[in-house]
XYZ file of N, CA and C in Angstrom:
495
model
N -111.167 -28.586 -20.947
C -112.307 -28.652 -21.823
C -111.986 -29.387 -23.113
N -110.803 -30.195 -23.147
C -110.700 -30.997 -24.003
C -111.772 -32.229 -24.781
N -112.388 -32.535 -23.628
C -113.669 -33.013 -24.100
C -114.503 -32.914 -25.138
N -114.619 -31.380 -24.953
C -115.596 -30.920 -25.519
C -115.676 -30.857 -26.961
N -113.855 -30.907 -27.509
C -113.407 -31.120 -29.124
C -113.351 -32.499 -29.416
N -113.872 -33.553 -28.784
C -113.893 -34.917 -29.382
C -115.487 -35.562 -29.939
N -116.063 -35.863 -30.658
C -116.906 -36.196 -30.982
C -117.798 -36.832 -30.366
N -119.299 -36.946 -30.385
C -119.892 -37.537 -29.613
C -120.196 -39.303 -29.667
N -119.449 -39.556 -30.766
C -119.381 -40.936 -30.842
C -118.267 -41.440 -30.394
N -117.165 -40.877 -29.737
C -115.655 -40.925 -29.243
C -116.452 -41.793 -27.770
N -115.889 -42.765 -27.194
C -116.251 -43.621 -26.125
C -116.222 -42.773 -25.003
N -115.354 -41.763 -25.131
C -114.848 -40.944 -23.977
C -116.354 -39.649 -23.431
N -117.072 -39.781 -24.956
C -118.263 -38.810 -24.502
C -119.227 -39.444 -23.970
N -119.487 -40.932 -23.932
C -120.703 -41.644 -23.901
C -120.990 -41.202 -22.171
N -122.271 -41.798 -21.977
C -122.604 -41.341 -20.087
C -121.974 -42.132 -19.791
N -121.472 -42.481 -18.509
C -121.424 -43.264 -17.629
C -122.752 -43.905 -16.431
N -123.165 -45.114 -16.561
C -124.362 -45.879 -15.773
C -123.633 -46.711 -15.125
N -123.636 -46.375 -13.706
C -123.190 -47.625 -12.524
C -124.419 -47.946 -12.109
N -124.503 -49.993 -11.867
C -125.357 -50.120 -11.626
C -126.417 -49.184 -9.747
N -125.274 -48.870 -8.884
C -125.697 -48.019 -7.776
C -126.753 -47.011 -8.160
N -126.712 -46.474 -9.294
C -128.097 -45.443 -9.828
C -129.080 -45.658 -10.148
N -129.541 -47.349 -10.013
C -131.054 -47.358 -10.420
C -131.047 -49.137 -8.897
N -130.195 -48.833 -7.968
C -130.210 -49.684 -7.169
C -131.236 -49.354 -5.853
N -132.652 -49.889 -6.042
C -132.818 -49.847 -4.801
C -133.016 -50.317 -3.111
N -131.691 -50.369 -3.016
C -131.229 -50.920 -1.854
C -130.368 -50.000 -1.577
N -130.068 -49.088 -2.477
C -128.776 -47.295 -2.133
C -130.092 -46.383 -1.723
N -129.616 -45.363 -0.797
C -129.687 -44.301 -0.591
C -129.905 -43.229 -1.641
N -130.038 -42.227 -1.638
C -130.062 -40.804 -2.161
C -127.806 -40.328 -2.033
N -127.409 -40.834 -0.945
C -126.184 -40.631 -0.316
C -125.481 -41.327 -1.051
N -125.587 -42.440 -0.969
C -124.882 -43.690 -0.942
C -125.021 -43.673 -2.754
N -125.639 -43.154 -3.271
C -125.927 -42.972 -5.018
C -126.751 -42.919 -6.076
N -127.915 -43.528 -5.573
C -129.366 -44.007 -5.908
C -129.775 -42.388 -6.888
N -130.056 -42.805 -8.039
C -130.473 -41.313 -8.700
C -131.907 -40.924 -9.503
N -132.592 -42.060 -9.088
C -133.929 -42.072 -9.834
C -134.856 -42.702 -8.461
N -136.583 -42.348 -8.171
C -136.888 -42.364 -7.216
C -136.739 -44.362 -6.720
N -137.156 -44.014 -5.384
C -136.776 -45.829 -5.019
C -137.488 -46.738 -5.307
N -139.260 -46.281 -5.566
C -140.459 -46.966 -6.153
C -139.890 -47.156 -7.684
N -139.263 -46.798 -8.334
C -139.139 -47.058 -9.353
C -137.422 -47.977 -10.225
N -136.819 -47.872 -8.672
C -135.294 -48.437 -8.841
C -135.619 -50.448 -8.931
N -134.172 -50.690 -9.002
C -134.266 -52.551 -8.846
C -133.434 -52.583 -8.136
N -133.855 -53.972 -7.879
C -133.062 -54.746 -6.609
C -131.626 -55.411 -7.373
N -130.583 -54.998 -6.864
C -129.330 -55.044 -6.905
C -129.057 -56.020 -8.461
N -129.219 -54.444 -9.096
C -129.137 -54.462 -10.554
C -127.887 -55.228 -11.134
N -127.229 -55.249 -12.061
C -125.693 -55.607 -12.594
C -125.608 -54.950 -13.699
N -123.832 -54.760 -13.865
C -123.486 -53.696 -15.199
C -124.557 -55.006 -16.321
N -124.246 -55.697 -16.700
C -124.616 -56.711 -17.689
C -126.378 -56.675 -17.742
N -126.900 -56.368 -17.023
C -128.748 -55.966 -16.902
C -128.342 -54.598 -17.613
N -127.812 -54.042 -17.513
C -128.259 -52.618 -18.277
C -127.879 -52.305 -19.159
N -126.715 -53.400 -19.457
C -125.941 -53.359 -20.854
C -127.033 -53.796 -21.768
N -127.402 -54.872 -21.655
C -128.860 -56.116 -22.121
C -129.938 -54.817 -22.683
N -130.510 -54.057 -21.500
C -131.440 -53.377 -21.342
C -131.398 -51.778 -22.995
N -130.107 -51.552 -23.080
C -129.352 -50.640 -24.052
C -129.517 -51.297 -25.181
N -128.899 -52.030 -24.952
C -128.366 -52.676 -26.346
C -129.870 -53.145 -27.080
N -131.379 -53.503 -26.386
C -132.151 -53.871 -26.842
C -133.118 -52.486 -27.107
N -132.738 -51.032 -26.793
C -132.742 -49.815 -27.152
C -132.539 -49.260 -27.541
N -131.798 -50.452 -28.626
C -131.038 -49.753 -29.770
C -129.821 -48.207 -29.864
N -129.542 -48.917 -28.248
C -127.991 -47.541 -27.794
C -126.715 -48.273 -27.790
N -125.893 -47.830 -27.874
C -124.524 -48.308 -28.476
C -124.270 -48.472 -26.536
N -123.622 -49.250 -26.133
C -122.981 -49.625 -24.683
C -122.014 -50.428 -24.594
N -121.119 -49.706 -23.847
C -120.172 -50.545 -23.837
C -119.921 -51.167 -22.101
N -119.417 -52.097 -21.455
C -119.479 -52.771 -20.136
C -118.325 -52.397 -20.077
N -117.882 -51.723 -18.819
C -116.034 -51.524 -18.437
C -116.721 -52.477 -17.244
N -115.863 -53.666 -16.827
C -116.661 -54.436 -15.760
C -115.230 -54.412 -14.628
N -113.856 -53.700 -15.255
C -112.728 -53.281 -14.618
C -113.242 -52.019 -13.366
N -114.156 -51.383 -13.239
C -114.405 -50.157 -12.544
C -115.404 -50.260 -11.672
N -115.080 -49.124 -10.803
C -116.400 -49.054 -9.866
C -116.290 -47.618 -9.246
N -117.756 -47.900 -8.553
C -118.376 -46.651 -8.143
C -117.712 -46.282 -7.136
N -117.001 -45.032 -6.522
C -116.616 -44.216 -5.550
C -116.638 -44.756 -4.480
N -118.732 -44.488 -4.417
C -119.418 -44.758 -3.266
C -119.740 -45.902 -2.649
N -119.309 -46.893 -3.857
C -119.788 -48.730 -3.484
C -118.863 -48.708 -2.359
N -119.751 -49.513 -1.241
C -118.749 -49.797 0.039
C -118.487 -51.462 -0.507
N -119.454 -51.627 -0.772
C -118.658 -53.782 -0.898
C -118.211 -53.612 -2.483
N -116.945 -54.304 -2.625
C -116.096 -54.371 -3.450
C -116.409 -55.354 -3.869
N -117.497 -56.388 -3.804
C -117.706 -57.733 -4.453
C -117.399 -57.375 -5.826
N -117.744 -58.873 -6.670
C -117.604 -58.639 -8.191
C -119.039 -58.441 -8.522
N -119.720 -58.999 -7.688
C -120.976 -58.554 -7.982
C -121.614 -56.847 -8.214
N -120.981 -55.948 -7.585
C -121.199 -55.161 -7.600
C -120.111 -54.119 -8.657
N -119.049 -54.388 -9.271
C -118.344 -53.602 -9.980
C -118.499 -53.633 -11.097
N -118.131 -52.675 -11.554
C -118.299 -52.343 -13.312
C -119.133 -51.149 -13.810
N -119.274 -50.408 -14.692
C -119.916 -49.691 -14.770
C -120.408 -49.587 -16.354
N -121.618 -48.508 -17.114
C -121.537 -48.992 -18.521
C -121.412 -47.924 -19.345
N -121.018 -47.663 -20.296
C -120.987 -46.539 -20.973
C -122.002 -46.487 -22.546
N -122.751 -45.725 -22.526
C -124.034 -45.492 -23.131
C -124.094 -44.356 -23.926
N -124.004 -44.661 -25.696
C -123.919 -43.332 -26.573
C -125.602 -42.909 -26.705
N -125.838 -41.775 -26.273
C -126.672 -40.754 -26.138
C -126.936 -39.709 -27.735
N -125.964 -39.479 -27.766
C -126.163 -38.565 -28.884
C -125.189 -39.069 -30.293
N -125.934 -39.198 -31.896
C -125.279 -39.509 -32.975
C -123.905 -38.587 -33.282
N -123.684 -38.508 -34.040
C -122.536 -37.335 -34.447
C -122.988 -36.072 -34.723
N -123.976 -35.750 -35.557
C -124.864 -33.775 -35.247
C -125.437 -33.386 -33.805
N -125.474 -34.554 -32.796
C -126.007 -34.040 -31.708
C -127.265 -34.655 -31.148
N -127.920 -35.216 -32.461
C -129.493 -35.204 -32.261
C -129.320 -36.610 -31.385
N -130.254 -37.159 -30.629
C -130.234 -38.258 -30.101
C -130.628 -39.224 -30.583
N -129.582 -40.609 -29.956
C -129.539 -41.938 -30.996
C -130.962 -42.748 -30.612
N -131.708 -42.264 -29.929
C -133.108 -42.697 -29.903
C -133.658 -41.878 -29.300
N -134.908 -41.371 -29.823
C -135.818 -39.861 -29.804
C -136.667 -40.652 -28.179
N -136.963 -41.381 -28.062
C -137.489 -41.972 -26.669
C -136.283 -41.681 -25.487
N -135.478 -41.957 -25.740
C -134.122 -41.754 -24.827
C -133.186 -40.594 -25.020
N -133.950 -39.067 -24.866
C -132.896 -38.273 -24.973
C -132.049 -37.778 -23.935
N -132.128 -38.783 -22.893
C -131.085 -37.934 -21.742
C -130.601 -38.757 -20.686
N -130.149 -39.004 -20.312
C -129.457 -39.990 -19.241
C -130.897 -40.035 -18.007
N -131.308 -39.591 -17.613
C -132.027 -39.565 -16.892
C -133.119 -40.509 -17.014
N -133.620 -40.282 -18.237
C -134.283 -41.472 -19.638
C -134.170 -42.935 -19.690
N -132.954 -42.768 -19.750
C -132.357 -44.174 -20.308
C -132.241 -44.893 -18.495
N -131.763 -44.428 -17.258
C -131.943 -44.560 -16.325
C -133.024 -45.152 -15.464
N -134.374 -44.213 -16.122
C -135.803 -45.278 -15.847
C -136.361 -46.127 -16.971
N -135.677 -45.929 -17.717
C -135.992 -47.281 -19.015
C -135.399 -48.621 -18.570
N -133.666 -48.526 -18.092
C -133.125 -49.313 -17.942
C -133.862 -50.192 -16.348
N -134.542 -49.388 -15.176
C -135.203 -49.944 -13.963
C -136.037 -50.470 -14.580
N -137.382 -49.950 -15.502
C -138.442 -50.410 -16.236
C -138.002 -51.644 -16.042
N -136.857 -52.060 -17.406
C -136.961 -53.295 -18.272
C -136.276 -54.255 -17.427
N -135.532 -54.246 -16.352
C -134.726 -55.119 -16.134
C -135.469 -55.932 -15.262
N -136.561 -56.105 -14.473
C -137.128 -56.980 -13.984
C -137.581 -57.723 -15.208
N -138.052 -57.438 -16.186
C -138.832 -58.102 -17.087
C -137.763 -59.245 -17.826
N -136.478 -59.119 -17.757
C -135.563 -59.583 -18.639
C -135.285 -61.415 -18.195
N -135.185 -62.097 -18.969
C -135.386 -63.461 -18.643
C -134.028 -64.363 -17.444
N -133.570 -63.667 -16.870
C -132.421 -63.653 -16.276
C -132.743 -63.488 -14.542
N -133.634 -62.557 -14.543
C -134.634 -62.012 -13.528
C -135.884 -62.782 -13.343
N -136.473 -63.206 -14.101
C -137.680 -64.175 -14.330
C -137.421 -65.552 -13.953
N -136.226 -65.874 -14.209
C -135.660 -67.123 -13.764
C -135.326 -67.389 -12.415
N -135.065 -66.527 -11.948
C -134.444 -66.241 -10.705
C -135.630 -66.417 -9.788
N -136.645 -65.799 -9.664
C -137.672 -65.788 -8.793
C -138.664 -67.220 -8.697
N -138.237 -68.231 -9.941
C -139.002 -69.545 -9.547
C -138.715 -70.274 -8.656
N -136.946 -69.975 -8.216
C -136.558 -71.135 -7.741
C -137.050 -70.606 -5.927
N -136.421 -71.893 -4.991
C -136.900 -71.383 -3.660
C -135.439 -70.742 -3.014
N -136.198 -70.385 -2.178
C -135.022 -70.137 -1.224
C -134.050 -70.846 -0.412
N -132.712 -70.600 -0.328
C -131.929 -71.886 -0.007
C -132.392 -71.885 1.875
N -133.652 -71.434 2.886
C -133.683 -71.466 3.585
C -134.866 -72.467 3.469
N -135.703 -72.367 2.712
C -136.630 -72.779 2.359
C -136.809 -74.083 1.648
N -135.745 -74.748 1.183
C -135.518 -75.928 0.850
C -136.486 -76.914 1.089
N -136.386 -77.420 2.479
C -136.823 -78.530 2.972
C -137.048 -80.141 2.686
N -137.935 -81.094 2.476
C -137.586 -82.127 1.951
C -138.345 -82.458 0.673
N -137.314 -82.955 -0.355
C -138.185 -82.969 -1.403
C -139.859 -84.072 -1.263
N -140.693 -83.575 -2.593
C -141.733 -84.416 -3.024
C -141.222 -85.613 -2.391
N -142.051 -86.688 -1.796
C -142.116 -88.092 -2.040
C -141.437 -88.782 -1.362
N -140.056 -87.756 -0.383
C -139.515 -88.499 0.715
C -139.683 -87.830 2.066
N -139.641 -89.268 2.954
C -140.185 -88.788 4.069
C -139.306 -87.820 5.250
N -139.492 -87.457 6.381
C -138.701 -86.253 7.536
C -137.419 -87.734 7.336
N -136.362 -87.658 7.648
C -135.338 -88.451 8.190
C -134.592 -88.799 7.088
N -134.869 -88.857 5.791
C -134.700 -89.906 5.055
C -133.149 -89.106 4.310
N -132.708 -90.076 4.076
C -130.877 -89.831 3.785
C -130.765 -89.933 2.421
N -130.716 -88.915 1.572
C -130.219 -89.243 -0.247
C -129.149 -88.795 -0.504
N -128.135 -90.125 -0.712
C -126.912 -89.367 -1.395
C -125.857 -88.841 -0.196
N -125.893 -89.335 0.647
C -125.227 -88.157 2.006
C -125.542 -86.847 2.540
N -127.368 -86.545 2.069
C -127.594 -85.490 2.372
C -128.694 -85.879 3.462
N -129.287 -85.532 4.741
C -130.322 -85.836 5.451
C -130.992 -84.862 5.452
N -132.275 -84.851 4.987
C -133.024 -84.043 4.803
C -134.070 -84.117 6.027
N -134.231 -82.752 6.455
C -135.294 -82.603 7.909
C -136.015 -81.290 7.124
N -137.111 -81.645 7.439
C -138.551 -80.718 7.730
C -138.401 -79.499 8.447
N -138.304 -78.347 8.405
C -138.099 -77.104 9.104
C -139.470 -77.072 10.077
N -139.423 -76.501 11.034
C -140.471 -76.590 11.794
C -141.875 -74.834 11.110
N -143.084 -75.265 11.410
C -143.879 -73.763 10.914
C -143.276 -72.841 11.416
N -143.570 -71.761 10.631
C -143.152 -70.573 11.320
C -143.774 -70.050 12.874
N -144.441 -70.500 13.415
C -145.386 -70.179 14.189
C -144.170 -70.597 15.406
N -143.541 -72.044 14.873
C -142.414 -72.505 16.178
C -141.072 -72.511 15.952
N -141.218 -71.639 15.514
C -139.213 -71.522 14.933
C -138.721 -70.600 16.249
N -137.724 -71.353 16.498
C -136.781 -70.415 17.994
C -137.199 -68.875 17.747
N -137.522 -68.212 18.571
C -137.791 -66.468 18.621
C -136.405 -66.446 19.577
N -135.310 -65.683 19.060
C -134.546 -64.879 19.779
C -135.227 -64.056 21.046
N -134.110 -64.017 21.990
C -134.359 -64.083 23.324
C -133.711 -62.474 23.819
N -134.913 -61.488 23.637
C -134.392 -60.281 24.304
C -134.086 -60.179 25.631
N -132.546 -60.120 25.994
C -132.120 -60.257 27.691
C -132.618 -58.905 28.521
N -132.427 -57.588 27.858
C -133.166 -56.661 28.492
C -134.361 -56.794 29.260
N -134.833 -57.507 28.200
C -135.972 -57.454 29.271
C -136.647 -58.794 30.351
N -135.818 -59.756 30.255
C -135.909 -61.090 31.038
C -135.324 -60.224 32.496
N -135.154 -59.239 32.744
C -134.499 -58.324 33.886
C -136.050 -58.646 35.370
């Protein structure tokens, strides 16, 4: 219970937020701690650091660590953040955010909205490419040959063998 004699501004008291707790693409199992209608899509320590820090909460990024439960070890996925909750008498460092739980659906709230996320969704998909404006099916730029994907209506359908029986 050593803890408990160090101050609440000591780094060692702050919460701990892995991005897996407001991820929804986790489980209830797997870590997910706020409902899934209200989680994001494969959040990062640095989105919730952003998200704090503009909440006027002290956060710090350990981007050295990770969650237990994370099965992929990418870099994408490690790190975790540490978030001061309470001033030095106790009272909380923002009366909107008194509890981890708080700061948890504040941090899902805001992070779609954040310009990082906004950016992300203009561009296309690298499946989706296809050929730019103004040149035609065949045409070769640069050593790249660009072809026209066919509609979706005629794209190869995988071939269930079960039942060709």
């Amino acid at each position: 219970m050593a803890y408990l004699t160090k101050s609440y501004v000591d780094p060692a008291r702050f919460i701990c937020i892995y991005p897996a707790y407001i991820n929804n693409k986790k489980t209830i199992a797997e870590g997910r701690r706020i409902p899934i209608e209200k989680a994001v899509q494969n959040p990062t320590c640095s989105e919730i650091a952003d998200v704090c820090r503009a909440n006027k909460l002290n956060a710090i990024v350990e981007a050295d660590k990770m969650y237990t439960r994370e099965c992929n070890r990418d870099a994408q996925f490690r790190g975790r953040v540490r978030v001061q909750l309470k001033n030095e008498d106790g009272s909380p460092c923002v009366d909107k955010l008194p509890s981890r739980k708080a700061v948890l659906l504040r941090a899902a709230e805001e992070i779609p909205k954040l310009k990082t996320r906004t950016q992300k969704t203009g561009g296309s998909d690298h499946l989706n490419i296809g050929v730019p404006a103004g040149l035609a099916t065949g045409t070769e730029l640069s050593g790249v040959l660009f072809v026209r994907p066919p509609p979706p209506d005629q794209r190869h359908v995988s071939w269930n063998l079960c039942s060709l029986q």
